[in-house]
Tab-separated table of C-alpha atoms and ligand atoms in Angstrom:
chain	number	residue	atom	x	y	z
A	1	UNK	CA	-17.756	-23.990	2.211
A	2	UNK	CA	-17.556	-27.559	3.896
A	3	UNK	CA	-18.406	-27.271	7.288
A	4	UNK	CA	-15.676	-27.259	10.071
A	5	UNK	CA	-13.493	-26.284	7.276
A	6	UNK	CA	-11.409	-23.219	7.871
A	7	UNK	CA	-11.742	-20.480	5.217
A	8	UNK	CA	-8.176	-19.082	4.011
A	9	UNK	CA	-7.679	-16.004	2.964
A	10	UNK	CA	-5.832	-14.444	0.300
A	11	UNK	CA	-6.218	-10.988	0.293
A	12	UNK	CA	-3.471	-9.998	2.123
A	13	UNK	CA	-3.038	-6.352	-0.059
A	14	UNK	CA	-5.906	-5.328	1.373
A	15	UNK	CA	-5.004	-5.736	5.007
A	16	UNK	CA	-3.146	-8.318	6.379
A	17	UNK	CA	-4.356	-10.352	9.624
A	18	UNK	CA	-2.365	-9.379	13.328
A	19	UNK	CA	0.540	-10.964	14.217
A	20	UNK	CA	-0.099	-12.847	17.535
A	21	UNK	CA	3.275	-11.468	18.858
A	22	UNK	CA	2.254	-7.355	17.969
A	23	UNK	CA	-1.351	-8.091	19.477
A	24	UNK	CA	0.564	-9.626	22.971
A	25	UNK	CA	2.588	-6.461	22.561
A	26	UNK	CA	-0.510	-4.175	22.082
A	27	UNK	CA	-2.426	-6.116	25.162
A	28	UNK	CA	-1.179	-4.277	28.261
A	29	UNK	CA	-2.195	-0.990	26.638
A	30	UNK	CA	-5.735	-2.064	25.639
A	31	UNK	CA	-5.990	-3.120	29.622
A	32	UNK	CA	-3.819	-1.830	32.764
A	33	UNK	CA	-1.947	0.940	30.834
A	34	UNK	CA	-3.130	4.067	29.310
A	35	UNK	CA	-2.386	7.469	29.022
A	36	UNK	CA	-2.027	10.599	26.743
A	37	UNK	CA	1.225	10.819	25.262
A	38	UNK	CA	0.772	15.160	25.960
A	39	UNK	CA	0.253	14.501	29.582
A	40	UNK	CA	2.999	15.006	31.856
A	41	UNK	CA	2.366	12.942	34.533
A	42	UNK	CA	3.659	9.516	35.196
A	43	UNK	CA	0.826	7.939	33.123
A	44	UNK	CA	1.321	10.324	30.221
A	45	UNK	CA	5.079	9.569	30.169
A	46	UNK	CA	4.822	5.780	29.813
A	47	UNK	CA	3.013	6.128	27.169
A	48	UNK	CA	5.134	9.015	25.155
A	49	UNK	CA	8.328	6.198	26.179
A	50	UNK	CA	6.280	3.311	24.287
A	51	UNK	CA	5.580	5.599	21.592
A	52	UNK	CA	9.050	7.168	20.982
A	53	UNK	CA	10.277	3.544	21.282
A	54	UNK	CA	7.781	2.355	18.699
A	55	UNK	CA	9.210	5.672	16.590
A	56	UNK	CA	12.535	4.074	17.239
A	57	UNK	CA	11.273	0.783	15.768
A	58	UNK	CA	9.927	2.022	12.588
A	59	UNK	CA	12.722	4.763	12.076
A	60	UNK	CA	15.275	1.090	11.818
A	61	UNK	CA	13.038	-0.250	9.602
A	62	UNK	CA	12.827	2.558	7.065
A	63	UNK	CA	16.719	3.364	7.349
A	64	UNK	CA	16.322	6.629	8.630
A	65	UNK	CA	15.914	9.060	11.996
A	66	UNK	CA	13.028	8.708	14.756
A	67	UNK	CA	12.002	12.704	14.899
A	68	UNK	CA	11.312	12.667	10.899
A	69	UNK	CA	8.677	10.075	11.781
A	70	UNK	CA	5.183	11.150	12.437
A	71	UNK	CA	2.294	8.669	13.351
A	72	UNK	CA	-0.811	8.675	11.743
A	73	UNK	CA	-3.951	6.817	11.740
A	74	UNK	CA	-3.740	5.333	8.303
A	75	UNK	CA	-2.255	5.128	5.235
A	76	UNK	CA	-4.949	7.627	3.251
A	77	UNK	CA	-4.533	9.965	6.189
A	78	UNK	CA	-0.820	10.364	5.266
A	79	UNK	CA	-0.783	10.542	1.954
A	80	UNK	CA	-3.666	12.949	2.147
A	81	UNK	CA	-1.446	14.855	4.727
A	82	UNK	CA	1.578	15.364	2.107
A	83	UNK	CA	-0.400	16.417	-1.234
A	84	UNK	CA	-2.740	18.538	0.772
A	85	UNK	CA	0.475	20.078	2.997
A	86	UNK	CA	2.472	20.997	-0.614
A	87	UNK	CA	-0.446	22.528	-2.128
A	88	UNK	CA	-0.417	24.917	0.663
A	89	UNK	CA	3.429	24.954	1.475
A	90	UNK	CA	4.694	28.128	1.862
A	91	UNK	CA	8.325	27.758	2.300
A	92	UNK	CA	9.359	27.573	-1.561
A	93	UNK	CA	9.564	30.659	-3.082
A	94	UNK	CA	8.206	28.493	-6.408
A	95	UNK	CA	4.824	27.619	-4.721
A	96	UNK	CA	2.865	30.072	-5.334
A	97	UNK	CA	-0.368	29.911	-3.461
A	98	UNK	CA	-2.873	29.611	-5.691
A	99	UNK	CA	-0.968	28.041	-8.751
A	100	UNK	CA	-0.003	24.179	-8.376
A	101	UNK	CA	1.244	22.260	-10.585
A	102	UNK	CA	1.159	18.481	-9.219
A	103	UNK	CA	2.430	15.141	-11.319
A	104	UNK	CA	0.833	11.739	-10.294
A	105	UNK	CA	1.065	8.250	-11.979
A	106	UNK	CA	-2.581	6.967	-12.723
A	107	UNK	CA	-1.568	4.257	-10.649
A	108	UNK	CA	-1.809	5.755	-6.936
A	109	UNK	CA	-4.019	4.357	-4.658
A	110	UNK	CA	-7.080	6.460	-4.629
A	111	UNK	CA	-5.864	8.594	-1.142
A	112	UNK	CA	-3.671	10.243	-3.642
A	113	UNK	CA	-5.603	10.100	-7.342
A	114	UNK	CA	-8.914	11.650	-5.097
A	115	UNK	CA	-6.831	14.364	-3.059
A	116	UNK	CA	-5.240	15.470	-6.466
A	117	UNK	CA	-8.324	15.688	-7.993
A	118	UNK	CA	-9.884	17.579	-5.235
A	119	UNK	CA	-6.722	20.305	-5.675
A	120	UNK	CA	-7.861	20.345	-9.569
A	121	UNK	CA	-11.213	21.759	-8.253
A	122	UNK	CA	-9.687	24.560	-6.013
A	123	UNK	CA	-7.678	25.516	-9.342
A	124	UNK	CA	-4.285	23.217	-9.302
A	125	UNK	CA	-3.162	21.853	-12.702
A	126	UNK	CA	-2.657	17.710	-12.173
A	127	UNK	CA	-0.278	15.963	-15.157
A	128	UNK	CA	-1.491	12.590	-14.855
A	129	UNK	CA	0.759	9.860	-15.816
A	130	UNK	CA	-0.260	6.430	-16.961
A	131	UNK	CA	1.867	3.515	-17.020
A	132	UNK	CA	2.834	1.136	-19.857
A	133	UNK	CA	1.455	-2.204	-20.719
A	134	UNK	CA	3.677	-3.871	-17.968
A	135	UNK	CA	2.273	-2.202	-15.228
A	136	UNK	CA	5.317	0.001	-14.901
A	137	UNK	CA	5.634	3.915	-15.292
A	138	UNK	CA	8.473	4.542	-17.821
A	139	UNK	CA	10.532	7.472	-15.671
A	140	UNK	CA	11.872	9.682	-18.685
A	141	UNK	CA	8.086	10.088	-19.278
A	142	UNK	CA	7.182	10.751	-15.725
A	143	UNK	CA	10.161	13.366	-15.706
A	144	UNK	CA	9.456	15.117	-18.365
A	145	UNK	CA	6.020	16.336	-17.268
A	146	UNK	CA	7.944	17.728	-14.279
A	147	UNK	CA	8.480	22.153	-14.170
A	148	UNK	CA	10.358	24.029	-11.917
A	149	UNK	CA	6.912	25.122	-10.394
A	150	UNK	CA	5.660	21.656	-9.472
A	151	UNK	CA	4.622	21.287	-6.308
A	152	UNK	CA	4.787	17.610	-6.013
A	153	UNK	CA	5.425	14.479	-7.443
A	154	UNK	CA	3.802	11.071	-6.367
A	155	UNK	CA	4.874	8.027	-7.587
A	156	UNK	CA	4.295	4.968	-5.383
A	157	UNK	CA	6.906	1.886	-4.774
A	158	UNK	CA	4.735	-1.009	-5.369
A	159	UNK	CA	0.974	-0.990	-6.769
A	160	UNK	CA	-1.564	-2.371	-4.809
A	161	UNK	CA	-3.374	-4.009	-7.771
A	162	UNK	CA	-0.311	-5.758	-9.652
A	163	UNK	CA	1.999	-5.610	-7.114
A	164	UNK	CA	4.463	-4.134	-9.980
A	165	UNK	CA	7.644	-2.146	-8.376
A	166	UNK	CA	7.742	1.650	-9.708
A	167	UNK	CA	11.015	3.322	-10.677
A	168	UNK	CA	10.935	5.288	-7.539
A	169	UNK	CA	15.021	5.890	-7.140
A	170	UNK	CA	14.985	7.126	-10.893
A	171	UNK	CA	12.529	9.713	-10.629
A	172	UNK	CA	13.202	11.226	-7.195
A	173	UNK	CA	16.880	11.379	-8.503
A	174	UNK	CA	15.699	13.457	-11.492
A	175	UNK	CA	13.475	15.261	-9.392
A	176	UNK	CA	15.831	16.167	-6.805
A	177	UNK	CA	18.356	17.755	-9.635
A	178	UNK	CA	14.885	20.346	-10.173
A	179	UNK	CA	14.580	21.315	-6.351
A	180	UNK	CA	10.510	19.404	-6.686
A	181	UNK	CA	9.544	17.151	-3.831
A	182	UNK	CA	8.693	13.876	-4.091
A	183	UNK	CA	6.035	11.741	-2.219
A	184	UNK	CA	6.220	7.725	-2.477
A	185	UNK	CA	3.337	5.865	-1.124
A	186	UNK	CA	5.632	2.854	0.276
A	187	UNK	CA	1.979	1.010	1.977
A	188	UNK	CA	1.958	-2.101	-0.044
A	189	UNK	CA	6.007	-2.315	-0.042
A	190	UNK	CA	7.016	-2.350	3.262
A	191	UNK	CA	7.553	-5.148	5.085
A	192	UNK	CA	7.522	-7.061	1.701
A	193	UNK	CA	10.635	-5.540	0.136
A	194	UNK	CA	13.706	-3.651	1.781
A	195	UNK	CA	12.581	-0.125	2.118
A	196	UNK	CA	15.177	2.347	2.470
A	197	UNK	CA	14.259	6.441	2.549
A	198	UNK	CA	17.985	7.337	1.418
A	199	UNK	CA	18.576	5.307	-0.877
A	200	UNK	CA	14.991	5.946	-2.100
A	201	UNK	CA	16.099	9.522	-2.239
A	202	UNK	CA	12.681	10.824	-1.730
A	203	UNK	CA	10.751	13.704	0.803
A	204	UNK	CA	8.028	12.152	1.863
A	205	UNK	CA	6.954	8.282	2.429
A	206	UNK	CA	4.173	6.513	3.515
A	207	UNK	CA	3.745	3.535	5.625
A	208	UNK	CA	0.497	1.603	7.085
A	209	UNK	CA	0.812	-0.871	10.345
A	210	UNK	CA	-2.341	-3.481	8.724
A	211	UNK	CA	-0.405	-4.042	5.674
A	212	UNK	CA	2.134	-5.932	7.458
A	213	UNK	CA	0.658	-7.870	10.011
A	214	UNK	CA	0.693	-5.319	12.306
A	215	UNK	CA	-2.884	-3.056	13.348
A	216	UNK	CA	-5.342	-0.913	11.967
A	217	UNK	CA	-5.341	2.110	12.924
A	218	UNK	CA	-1.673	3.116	13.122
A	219	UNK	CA	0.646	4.148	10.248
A	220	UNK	CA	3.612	6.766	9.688
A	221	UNK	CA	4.809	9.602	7.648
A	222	UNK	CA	7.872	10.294	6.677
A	223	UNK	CA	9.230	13.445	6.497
A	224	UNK	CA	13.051	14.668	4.853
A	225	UNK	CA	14.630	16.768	8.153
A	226	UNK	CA	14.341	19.930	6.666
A	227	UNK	CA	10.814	19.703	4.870
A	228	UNK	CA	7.698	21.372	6.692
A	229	UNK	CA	4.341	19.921	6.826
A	230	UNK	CA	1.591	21.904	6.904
A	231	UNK	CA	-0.661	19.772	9.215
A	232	UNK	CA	-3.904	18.264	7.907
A	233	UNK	CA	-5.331	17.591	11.538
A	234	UNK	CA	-4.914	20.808	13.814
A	235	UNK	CA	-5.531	21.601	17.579
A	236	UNK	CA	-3.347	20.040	19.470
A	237	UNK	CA	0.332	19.735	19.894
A	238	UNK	CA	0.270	16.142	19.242
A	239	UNK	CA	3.220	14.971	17.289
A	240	UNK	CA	5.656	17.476	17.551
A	241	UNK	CA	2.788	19.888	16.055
A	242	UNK	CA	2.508	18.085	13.120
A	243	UNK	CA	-0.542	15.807	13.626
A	244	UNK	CA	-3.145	16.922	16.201
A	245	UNK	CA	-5.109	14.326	17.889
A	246	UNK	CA	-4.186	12.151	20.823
A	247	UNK	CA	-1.984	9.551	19.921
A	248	UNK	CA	-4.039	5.901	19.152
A	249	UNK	CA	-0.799	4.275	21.908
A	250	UNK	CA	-1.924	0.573	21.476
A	251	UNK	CA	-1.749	0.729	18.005
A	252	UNK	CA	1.336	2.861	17.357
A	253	UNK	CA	3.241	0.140	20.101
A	254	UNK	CA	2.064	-2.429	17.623
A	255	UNK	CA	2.954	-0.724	14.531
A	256	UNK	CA	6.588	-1.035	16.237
A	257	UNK	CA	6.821	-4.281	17.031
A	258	UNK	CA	5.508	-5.295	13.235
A	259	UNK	CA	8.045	-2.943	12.222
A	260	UNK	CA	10.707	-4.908	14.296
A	261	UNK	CA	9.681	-8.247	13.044
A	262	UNK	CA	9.505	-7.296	9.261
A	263	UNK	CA	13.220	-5.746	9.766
A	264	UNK	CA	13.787	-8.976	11.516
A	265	UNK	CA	12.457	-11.221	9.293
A	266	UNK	CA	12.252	-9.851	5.516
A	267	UNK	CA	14.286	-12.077	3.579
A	268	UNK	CA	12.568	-15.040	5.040
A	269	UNK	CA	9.503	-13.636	4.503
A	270	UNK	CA	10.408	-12.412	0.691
A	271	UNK	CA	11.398	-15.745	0.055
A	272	UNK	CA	8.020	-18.034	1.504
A	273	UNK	CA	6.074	-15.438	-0.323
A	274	UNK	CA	7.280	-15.663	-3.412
A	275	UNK	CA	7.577	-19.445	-3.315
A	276	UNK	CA	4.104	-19.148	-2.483
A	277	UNK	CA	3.021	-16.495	-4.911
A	278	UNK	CA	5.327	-18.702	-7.815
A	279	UNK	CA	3.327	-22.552	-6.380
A	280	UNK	CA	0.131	-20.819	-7.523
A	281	UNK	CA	1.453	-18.913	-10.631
A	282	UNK	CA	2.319	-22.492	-11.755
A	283	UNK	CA	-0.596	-24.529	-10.745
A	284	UNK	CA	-3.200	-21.925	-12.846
A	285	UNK	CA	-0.640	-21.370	-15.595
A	286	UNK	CA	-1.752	-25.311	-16.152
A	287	UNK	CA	-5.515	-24.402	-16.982
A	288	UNK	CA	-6.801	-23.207	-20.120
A	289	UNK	CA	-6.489	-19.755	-20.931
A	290	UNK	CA	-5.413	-18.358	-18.145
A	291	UNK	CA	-3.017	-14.973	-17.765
A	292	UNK	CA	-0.623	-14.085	-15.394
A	293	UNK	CA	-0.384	-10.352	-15.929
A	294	UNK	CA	2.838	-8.211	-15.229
A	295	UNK	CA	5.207	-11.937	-14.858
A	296	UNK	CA	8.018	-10.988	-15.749
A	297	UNK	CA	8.527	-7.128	-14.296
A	298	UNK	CA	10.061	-6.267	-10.613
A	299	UNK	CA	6.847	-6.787	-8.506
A	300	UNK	CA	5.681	-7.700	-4.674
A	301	UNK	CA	6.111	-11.286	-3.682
A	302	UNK	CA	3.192	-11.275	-2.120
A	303	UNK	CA	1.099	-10.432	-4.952
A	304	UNK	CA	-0.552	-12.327	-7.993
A	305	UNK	CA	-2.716	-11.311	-10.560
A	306	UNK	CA	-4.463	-13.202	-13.205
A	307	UNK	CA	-7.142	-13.141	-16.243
A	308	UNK	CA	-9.376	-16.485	-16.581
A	309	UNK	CA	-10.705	-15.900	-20.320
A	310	UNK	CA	-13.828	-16.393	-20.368
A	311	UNK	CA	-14.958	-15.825	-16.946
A	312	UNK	CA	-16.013	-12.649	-14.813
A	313	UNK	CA	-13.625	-11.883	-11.898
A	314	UNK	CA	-16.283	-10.943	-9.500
A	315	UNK	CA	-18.530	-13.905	-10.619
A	316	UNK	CA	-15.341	-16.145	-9.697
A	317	UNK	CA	-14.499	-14.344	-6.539
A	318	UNK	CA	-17.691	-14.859	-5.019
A	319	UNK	CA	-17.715	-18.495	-5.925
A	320	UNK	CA	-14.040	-18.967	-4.270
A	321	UNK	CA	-15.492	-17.250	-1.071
A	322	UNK	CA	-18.075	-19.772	-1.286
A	323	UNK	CA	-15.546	-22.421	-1.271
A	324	UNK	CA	-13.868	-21.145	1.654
A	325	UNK	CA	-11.239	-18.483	-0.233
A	326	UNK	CA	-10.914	-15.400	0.283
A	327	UNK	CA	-9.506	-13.689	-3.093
A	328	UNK	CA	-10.378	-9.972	-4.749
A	329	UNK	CA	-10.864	-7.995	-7.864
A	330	UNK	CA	-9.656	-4.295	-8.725
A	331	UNK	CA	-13.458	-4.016	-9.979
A	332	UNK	CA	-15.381	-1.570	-8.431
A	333	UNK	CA	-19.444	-2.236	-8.038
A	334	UNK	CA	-21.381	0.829	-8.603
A	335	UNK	CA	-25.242	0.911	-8.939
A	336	UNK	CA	-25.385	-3.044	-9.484
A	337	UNK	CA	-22.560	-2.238	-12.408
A	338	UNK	CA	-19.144	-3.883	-12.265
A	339	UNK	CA	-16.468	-1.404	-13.208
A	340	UNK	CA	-13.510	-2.590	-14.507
A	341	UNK	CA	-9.895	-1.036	-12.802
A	342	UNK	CA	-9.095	2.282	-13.900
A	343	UNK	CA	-5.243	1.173	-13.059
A	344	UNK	CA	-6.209	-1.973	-15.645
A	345	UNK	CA	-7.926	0.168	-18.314
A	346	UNK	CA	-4.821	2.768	-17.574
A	347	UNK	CA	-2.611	0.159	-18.885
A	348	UNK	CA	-4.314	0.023	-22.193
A	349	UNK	CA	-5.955	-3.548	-21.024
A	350	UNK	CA	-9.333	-4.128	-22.763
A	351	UNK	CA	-11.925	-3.916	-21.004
A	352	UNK	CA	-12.776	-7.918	-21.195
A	353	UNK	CA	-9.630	-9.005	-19.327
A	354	UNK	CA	-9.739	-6.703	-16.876
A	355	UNK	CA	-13.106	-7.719	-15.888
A	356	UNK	CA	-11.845	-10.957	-16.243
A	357	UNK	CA	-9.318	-10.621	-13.983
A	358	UNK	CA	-8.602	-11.533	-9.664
A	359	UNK	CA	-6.158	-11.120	-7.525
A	360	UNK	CA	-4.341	-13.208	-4.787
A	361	UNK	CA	-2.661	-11.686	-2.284
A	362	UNK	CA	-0.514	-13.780	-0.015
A	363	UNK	CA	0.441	-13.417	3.684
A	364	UNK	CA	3.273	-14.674	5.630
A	365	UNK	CA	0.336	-17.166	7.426
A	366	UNK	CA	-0.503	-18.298	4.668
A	367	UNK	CA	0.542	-22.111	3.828
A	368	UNK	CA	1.657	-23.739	0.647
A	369	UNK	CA	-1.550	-26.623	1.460
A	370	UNK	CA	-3.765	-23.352	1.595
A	371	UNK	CA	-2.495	-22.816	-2.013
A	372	UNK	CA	-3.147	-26.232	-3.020
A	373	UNK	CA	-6.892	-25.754	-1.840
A	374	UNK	CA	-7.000	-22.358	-3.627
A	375	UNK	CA	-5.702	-24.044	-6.730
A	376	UNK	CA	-8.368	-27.533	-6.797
A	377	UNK	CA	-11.137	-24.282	-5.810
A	378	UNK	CA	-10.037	-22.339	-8.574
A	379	UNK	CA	-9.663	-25.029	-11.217
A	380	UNK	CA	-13.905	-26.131	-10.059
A	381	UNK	CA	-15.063	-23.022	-9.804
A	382	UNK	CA	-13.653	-22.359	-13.499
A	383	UNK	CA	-14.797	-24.764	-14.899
A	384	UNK	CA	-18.511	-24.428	-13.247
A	385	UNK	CA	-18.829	-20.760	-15.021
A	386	UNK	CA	-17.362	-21.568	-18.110
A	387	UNK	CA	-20.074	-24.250	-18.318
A	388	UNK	CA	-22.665	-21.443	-17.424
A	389	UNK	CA	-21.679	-19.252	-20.110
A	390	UNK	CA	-19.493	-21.511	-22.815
A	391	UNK	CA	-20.061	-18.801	-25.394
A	392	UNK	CA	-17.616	-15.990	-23.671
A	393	UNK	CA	-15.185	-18.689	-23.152
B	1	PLP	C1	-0.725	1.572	-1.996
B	1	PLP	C2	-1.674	1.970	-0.922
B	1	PLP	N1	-1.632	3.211	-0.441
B	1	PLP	C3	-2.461	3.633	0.525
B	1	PLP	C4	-3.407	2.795	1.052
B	1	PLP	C5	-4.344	3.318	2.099
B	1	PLP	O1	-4.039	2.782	3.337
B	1	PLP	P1	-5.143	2.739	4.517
B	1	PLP	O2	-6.061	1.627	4.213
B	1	PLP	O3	-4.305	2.493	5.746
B	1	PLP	O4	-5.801	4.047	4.561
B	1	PLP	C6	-3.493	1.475	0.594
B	1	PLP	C7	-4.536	0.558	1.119
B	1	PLP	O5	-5.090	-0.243	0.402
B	1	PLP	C8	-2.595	1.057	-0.419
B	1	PLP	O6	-2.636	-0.186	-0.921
């Protein structure tokens, strides 16, 4: 990278950088103001009032009721909380204790694929689902893997990876008609795309503050009045006894205020995204053998995902990063090994491509010059490692 250049960064799906207007919101409680949301005192009421109206916040943004709302400190935490909680769930006379029968797509984030697979090793049976070629799960095959003794269903609204939208509406509709609950994994969706809990139709959904400009450390579950959850932290009475643990207040008050803004501001936001998202989709589209994978399904704005023939993701990415970008891969490194995605490989993409392939997430600070940068970056750095290795290309 040039020096006194800035680096920009695209890789927005895997957290997304603080709004200056939530951290001024979060300030006063990082400095003068603190207190335990339990206590009753004066201090411990100010900051149960700046939670509940946080709760209030996030409750408008999701289209539904404050008390089904319960914080949490991430987005894994929750969704561990819900598969965990309906393995155990009591309150169905269907869920029996030590049989579970749970269907998952293959293309949950891992804070659902590993909690699943843990349940498969105290006994539950998992139906795993993969999507088709377009990055979609076809719902008539999801629902028909579904019993009247299934526990749980988890199909999330938009993958992290592709940024493709799941038929979430369809399958909790289908589900509902069998009396099975449904958990959707809405992390990557909100703030992006509207994000409605009726008209979703589902039990349980999952939100996380970082993915939308708002902090680490704070993100909610949401609950169906009605449902129970059987707590995964325990102790105290945190939470209306659903989530033990004193209450993280800065960053619950600025998981409200993001929560405000992206109600605020999402079709402006949809809109710059995607113009972004579509300015580099056209400027790589112009290079040689380059893929845009899942183009032309319901997907993110924010998200873009691409093959270079020829070329290995990582190999690019860390070139890009040298140049002052900040892109990713779905590969996973283990012991000096680059994996390819399992959600790539689920699709039935060979193994090549998916090694082959990056992706660039975009952010509502990001700029369209940025993208022109990426795109003059991306076009060099392609070029340099096909000349490395011309015989892969
Ligand atoms: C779809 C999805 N679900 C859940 C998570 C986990 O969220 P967190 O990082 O807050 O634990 C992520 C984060 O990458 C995600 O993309």
């Amino acid at each position: 990278m040039e020096s006194g250049m800035k680096a920009a960064y695209f890789d927005n799906n895997a957290t997304t950088p603080l709004d200056p207007r939530v951290r001024e919101a979060m300030l006063p409680w990082l400095g003068d103001l603190h207190g335990n949301t339990s206590s009753v005192h004066s201090f411990g009421q100010a900051a149960s009032a700046a939670v509940e109206e946080a709760r209030a916040r996030v409750a408008r943004l999701l289209g539904t009721s404050p008390p089904e709302l319960v914080f949490c400190g991430s987005g894994t935490e929750a969704n561990n909380a819900v598969v965990f909680s309906c393995a155990r769930s009591t309150d169905r006379p269907h869920h029996l204790k030590h049989e579970h029968h749970l269907v998952i797509s293959t293309l949950e984030h891992p804070s659902v694929l590993a909690a699943a697979t843990r349940l498969e090793g105290q006994g539950a049976e998992i139906t795993r689902i993969a999507p088709g070629s377009d990055g979609r799960v076809d719902p008539a095959r999801l629902l028909s893997a579904v019993r009247a003794d299934t526990s749980l269903v988890c199909l999330m609204l938009a993958n992290n990876e592709l940024g493709t939208l799941q038929p979430v509406r369809e399958v909790a509709a289908g589900c509902r008609d069998l009396g099975v609950p449904v958990l959707c994994d809405a992390v990557q969706a909100t703030g992006k795309i509207p994000v409605d809990v009726a008209e979703l139709g589902v039990d349980y959904l999952t939100i996380g503050g970082h993915k939308f400009h708002g902090p680490l450390g704070a993100a909610a579950l949401w609950i169906r009045a009605g449902l129970e959850l059987d707590p995964l932290l325990i102790g105290g009475g945190h939470e209306r006894r659903r989530r033990a643990s004193t209450v993280n207040v800065p960053a619950v008050v600025g998981l409200g205020v993001a929560a405000e803004l992206a109600a605020e501001e999402l079709p402006e936001r949809a809109r710059m995204l995607a113009e972004l998202r579509d300015r580099f989709e056209r400027g790589v589209s112009r290079l040689d053998s380059v893929a845009i994978h899942c183009a032309d399904v319901p997907r993110l704005p924010t998200t873009s995902h691409v093959a270079v023939a020829g070329v290995q993701g990582e190999a690019l990415m860390i070139r890009l990063d040298l140049a002052g970008f900040a892109v990713s891969t779905g590969s996973a490194c283990s012991s000096g090994t680059v994996e390819p995605s399992s959600t790539l490989l689920a699709m039935g993409m060979p193994e090549t491509e998916a090694l082959s392939s990056l992706r660039v997430s975009f952010g509502i600070f990001n700029t369209a010059d940025e993208v022109d940068g990426l795109l003059g970056a991306f076009e060099r750095e392609v070029a340099a490692l096909r000349e490395l290795a011309p015989a892969a290309s």
